[in-house]
Amino acid sequence: MAVGKDTIWERFLQPVVRLFIDEPALRRFYESVDWEKESDRFRNPTLTIPSYYSSQNFHGIQNGYFNPSAAVSYDPITQYVLAPNETWVRQSLIDAIRCKPKRILDLGCGTATTTLMLKQAFPEAEVIGLDLSPYMLVMAEHKANKAQRNIQFKHGNAEQTGFPDGYFDLVTASLLFHETPPAVSQAILRESFRLLKTGGEVLILDGNQKTLRQTDWLNEIFEEPYIKAYASGNLDAWMGSAGFEAVQTTDVWLIHQVTQGVKPIAGEATRNSAARSRFHAPDTTDMGEDLQGFPAPAFGITA
């Protein structure tokens, strides 16, 4: 897939962001790690990487998250583009949690920023971060070790995690769904439903779908392969179709949203299945649109 050229990000925002980032330090860190050796510790040789993920240059970086430079540059970029403040936005997911989980799964954990916050909020819980990129998991483990947090990291697919039925009390995903086609997002929700115990919670933090639909210029700044398809969807409907109850979406600084749901007891799920079919129409989002990734800086780092 070709990378977008001469976008608003590339022309105006990228130079500003780079003023605040210590690029020489990033390069030193990048060169200090044997990325192939370290990623092999996580790499699952039996895992089939889905084409929607392997074929895209996410964030304008060649090979997307399969380029170790993405693992190095992700955090410095995100702290400036996740308005108004990255910690506040991610904390909104933590604050929305109602249960006291003993086992937590963070899907698409990336470099584990939210995963670490989950462990801090629930220090006694078993916390597992799962991601398709072994390079991101190398960075995630580095951050967890530095913070002295005991977190497990697994190389896996959020659509088919391999964990047993009803294993978790809480399943989360931060900034994942706008990077997956809607059909994949819905498959992830069905997998989350399977993984949760009765009464368990799922929480999804991502871009505000209503805002993204109304501000096409915002999509043009942060061009990503599936963001328009995500924006035209409805997470509440997707959760209802997956079987979740008490579904609600809360706006976070207008630009973001937290959507949450609860896995009901079997009887409640049966009684409410008809209601779900009435109120949650099937998603008809066009997934064929192949948008270009926005060229966020990889700081000149190449694999």
XYZ file of C-alpha atoms in Angstrom:
303
model
C 0.000 0.000 0.000
C 1.334 3.413 -0.903
C 1.975 5.906 1.874
C 0.165 9.228 1.710
C 2.209 12.217 0.592
C 1.918 15.882 1.413
C -0.785 15.433 4.042
C -1.653 17.964 6.755
C 0.270 15.820 9.242
C 3.367 15.643 7.076
C 3.376 19.327 6.142
C 2.459 21.004 9.428
C 2.074 18.750 12.482
C 4.993 16.364 12.115
C 7.652 19.120 12.211
C 6.090 20.564 15.372
C 5.945 17.209 17.157
C 9.554 16.462 16.296
C 10.675 19.634 18.082
C 9.692 18.035 21.403
C 11.218 14.592 20.848
C 14.791 13.543 21.593
C 15.455 11.710 18.347
C 19.147 10.933 19.074
C 18.091 9.194 22.305
C 15.480 7.176 20.419
C 18.064 6.127 17.873
C 20.501 5.078 20.606
C 17.830 2.956 22.232
C 16.824 1.453 18.898
C 20.415 0.495 18.108
C 20.979 -0.943 21.598
C 18.390 -3.700 21.117
C 18.776 -6.855 19.048
C 15.192 -6.689 17.844
C 15.121 -10.040 16.073
C 16.613 -11.905 18.998
C 14.360 -10.204 21.531
C 11.210 -10.583 19.434
C 11.916 -14.309 19.005
C 11.284 -14.721 22.736
C 7.666 -13.737 22.101
C 7.125 -14.925 18.552
C 4.506 -17.661 18.197
C 5.562 -19.773 15.188
C 2.077 -21.259 14.823
C 0.357 -17.872 14.643
C -1.077 -16.877 11.273
C -0.864 -13.108 10.828
C -4.067 -11.781 9.219
C -3.675 -9.996 5.905
C -5.560 -6.884 7.083
C -2.683 -6.341 9.509
C 0.372 -7.475 7.570
C -0.518 -5.662 4.333
C -0.796 -2.139 5.762
C 1.786 0.554 6.477
C 0.177 1.739 9.697
C 1.128 5.307 10.616
C 3.052 5.674 7.400
C 5.822 3.330 8.536
C 6.939 0.714 6.039
C 5.654 -2.720 7.139
C 3.616 -1.064 9.877
C 3.926 -2.695 13.289
C 6.205 -5.383 11.855
C 8.907 -2.744 11.703
C 10.735 -2.414 15.063
C 11.003 1.338 14.513
C 7.238 1.489 15.082
C 7.766 0.104 18.582
C 10.300 2.834 19.328
C 8.422 5.766 17.806
C 4.883 4.864 18.931
C 4.996 6.338 22.443
C 6.693 9.640 21.539
C 4.130 10.220 18.782
C 1.074 9.175 20.787
C 1.766 11.460 23.729
C 1.334 14.463 21.430
C -1.443 13.334 19.090
C -3.788 11.826 21.700
C -5.461 15.097 22.695
C -5.845 16.707 25.118
C -3.598 14.470 27.233
C -2.721 10.812 26.678
C -2.827 9.842 30.342
C -6.228 11.488 30.865
C -7.668 9.719 27.830
C -6.388 6.297 28.848
C -7.427 6.882 32.461
C -11.010 7.259 31.256
C -11.052 3.532 30.526
C -9.659 2.697 33.977
C -12.215 4.952 35.674
C -15.096 3.247 33.858
C -14.293 -0.216 35.238
C -16.958 -1.346 37.713
C -15.739 -4.789 38.741
C -12.772 -5.825 40.864
C -11.051 -8.133 38.397
C -8.763 -10.996 39.297
C -7.772 -11.683 35.690
C -7.425 -8.985 33.007
C -6.693 -9.319 29.293
C -5.601 -6.213 27.360
C -6.098 -6.866 23.648
C -3.860 -5.134 21.111
C -1.744 -3.966 24.030
C 0.958 -2.407 21.842
C 3.691 -0.925 24.016
C 1.558 -1.589 27.128
C 0.767 1.959 28.224
C -2.819 1.074 29.154
C -1.739 -2.390 30.339
C 0.570 -0.796 32.882
C -2.218 1.484 34.082
C -4.478 -1.551 34.539
C -1.826 -3.270 36.646
C -1.353 -0.131 38.707
C -5.103 0.131 39.317
C -5.434 -3.582 40.151
C -2.024 -4.665 41.513
C -3.289 -8.025 42.778
C -4.812 -9.011 39.447
C -3.193 -11.243 36.853
C -2.711 -8.966 33.847
C -1.949 -10.234 30.352
C -1.207 -8.109 27.299
C -1.724 -9.595 23.829
C -0.533 -8.182 20.503
C 0.099 -9.285 16.930
C 3.498 -7.566 16.767
C 6.368 -9.228 18.654
C 8.335 -5.975 18.328
C 5.679 -4.065 20.238
C 5.832 -6.771 22.919
C 9.586 -6.254 23.276
C 8.922 -2.604 24.041
C 6.006 -3.503 26.306
C 8.167 -5.832 28.399
C 10.910 -3.201 28.602
C 8.427 -0.705 30.024
C 6.923 -3.238 32.437
C 10.361 -4.206 33.766
C 11.308 -0.564 34.173
C 8.094 0.059 36.127
C 8.614 -3.165 38.115
C 5.204 -4.483 37.125
C 4.597 -8.204 36.758
C 2.708 -8.460 33.481
C 2.571 -11.373 31.044
C 2.828 -10.643 27.330
C 1.602 -12.970 24.612
C 2.035 -12.915 20.837
C -1.466 -13.620 19.589
C -4.544 -12.678 17.600
C -7.379 -10.933 19.445
C -9.889 -12.776 17.249
C -8.677 -16.173 18.496
C -6.656 -15.801 21.667
C -6.397 -19.449 22.681
C -7.430 -18.778 26.280
C -10.157 -20.944 27.893
C -13.821 -19.979 28.055
C -14.710 -17.718 30.981
C -11.088 -17.193 32.017
C -11.163 -13.419 32.522
C -13.111 -10.943 34.630
C -12.157 -7.979 32.442
C -11.207 -7.604 28.776
C -10.020 -4.247 27.423
C -8.805 -2.755 24.166
C -7.361 0.725 23.690
C -7.000 2.375 20.280
C -7.366 -0.997 18.558
C -10.708 -0.963 16.769
C -9.973 1.974 14.466
C -7.059 -0.117 13.182
C -9.155 -3.156 12.294
C -11.894 -3.688 9.699
C -15.378 -3.688 11.298
C -15.826 -7.427 10.698
C -12.630 -8.055 12.657
C -13.717 -5.704 15.462
C -16.958 -7.654 15.772
C -15.053 -10.958 15.815
C -12.887 -9.567 18.637
C -16.010 -8.696 20.615
C -17.382 -12.211 20.150
C -14.066 -13.613 21.361
C -14.167 -11.226 24.338
C -17.641 -12.487 25.203
C -16.371 -16.088 25.161
C -13.381 -15.223 27.333
C -15.355 -13.455 30.056
C -16.934 -14.968 33.116
C -20.609 -14.303 33.736
C -20.816 -10.714 34.950
C -17.441 -9.908 33.406
C -16.842 -6.594 31.679
C -15.480 -5.511 28.324
C -14.277 -1.931 27.772
C -13.182 -0.419 24.479
C -11.386 2.943 24.298
C -11.086 4.458 20.847
C -11.922 7.422 18.654
C -15.376 8.925 19.019
C -17.385 7.491 16.130
C -19.870 10.369 16.067
C -17.126 12.981 15.987
C -15.147 11.143 13.333
C -18.233 10.923 11.114
C -18.799 14.676 11.400
C -15.185 15.824 11.014
C -13.775 14.336 7.862
C -10.806 16.715 8.098
C -9.756 14.871 11.280
C -9.654 11.617 9.341
C -7.502 13.297 6.722
C -4.932 14.314 9.338
C -4.680 10.877 10.891
C -5.095 8.753 7.824
C -5.254 5.071 8.704
C -6.432 2.121 6.615
C -9.713 1.442 8.431
C -10.575 4.612 10.315
C -13.457 5.696 8.053
C -14.999 2.230 8.165
C -14.694 2.303 11.964
C -16.217 5.788 12.140
C -19.271 4.766 10.125
C -19.957 1.832 12.456
C -21.650 1.606 15.846
C -19.819 -0.016 18.746
C -22.978 -0.227 20.840
C -24.623 -2.284 18.105
C -21.564 -4.467 17.674
C -21.477 -5.202 21.409
C -25.175 -6.008 21.474
C -24.757 -8.408 18.571
C -21.916 -10.124 20.431
C -24.242 -10.768 23.381
C -23.264 -8.032 25.816
C -25.842 -6.273 27.971
C -25.870 -2.916 29.797
C -23.991 -1.492 26.821
C -23.198 2.190 26.959
C -20.807 4.628 25.322
C -19.372 7.632 27.136
C -17.805 10.539 25.262
C -14.267 11.413 26.359
C -13.152 14.929 25.424
C -15.430 14.715 22.349
C -12.644 13.104 20.323
C -12.657 9.743 22.106
C -15.167 7.337 23.597
C -15.306 4.443 26.052
C -17.814 1.721 25.246
C -18.524 -0.937 27.836
C -20.717 -3.972 28.267
C -21.364 -6.854 30.651
C -21.654 -10.564 29.949
C -25.074 -11.520 31.346
C -26.135 -14.776 32.949
C -27.410 -17.311 30.424
C -31.083 -16.737 31.197
C -30.818 -12.998 30.725
C -28.988 -13.438 27.440
C -31.757 -15.685 26.119
C -34.552 -13.335 27.187
C -32.870 -10.320 25.671
C -31.700 -11.831 22.387
C -34.903 -10.801 20.631
C -34.554 -7.243 21.890
C -31.010 -7.090 20.599
C -32.094 -8.193 17.164
C -34.727 -5.445 17.093
C -32.557 -2.587 18.326
C -29.191 -3.481 16.828
C -29.375 -3.578 13.082
C -26.605 -5.501 11.293
C -23.578 -3.431 10.330
C -23.354 -2.701 6.628
C -20.119 -0.720 6.674
C -18.215 -0.790 3.422
C -14.875 -2.396 4.246
C -13.501 -2.229 0.759
C -12.120 1.279 1.052
C -8.348 1.104 1.204
C -7.185 4.335 2.787
C -3.585 5.326 3.115
C -1.801 5.395 6.465
C -0.793 8.794 7.793
C 2.964 9.361 7.593
C 3.759 9.793 11.261
C 7.493 10.147 11.878
C 9.547 7.000 12.329
C 12.406 9.450 13.060
C 14.483 8.222 10.188
C 14.847 4.795 11.794
C 14.799 1.898 9.382
C 14.774 -1.768 10.093
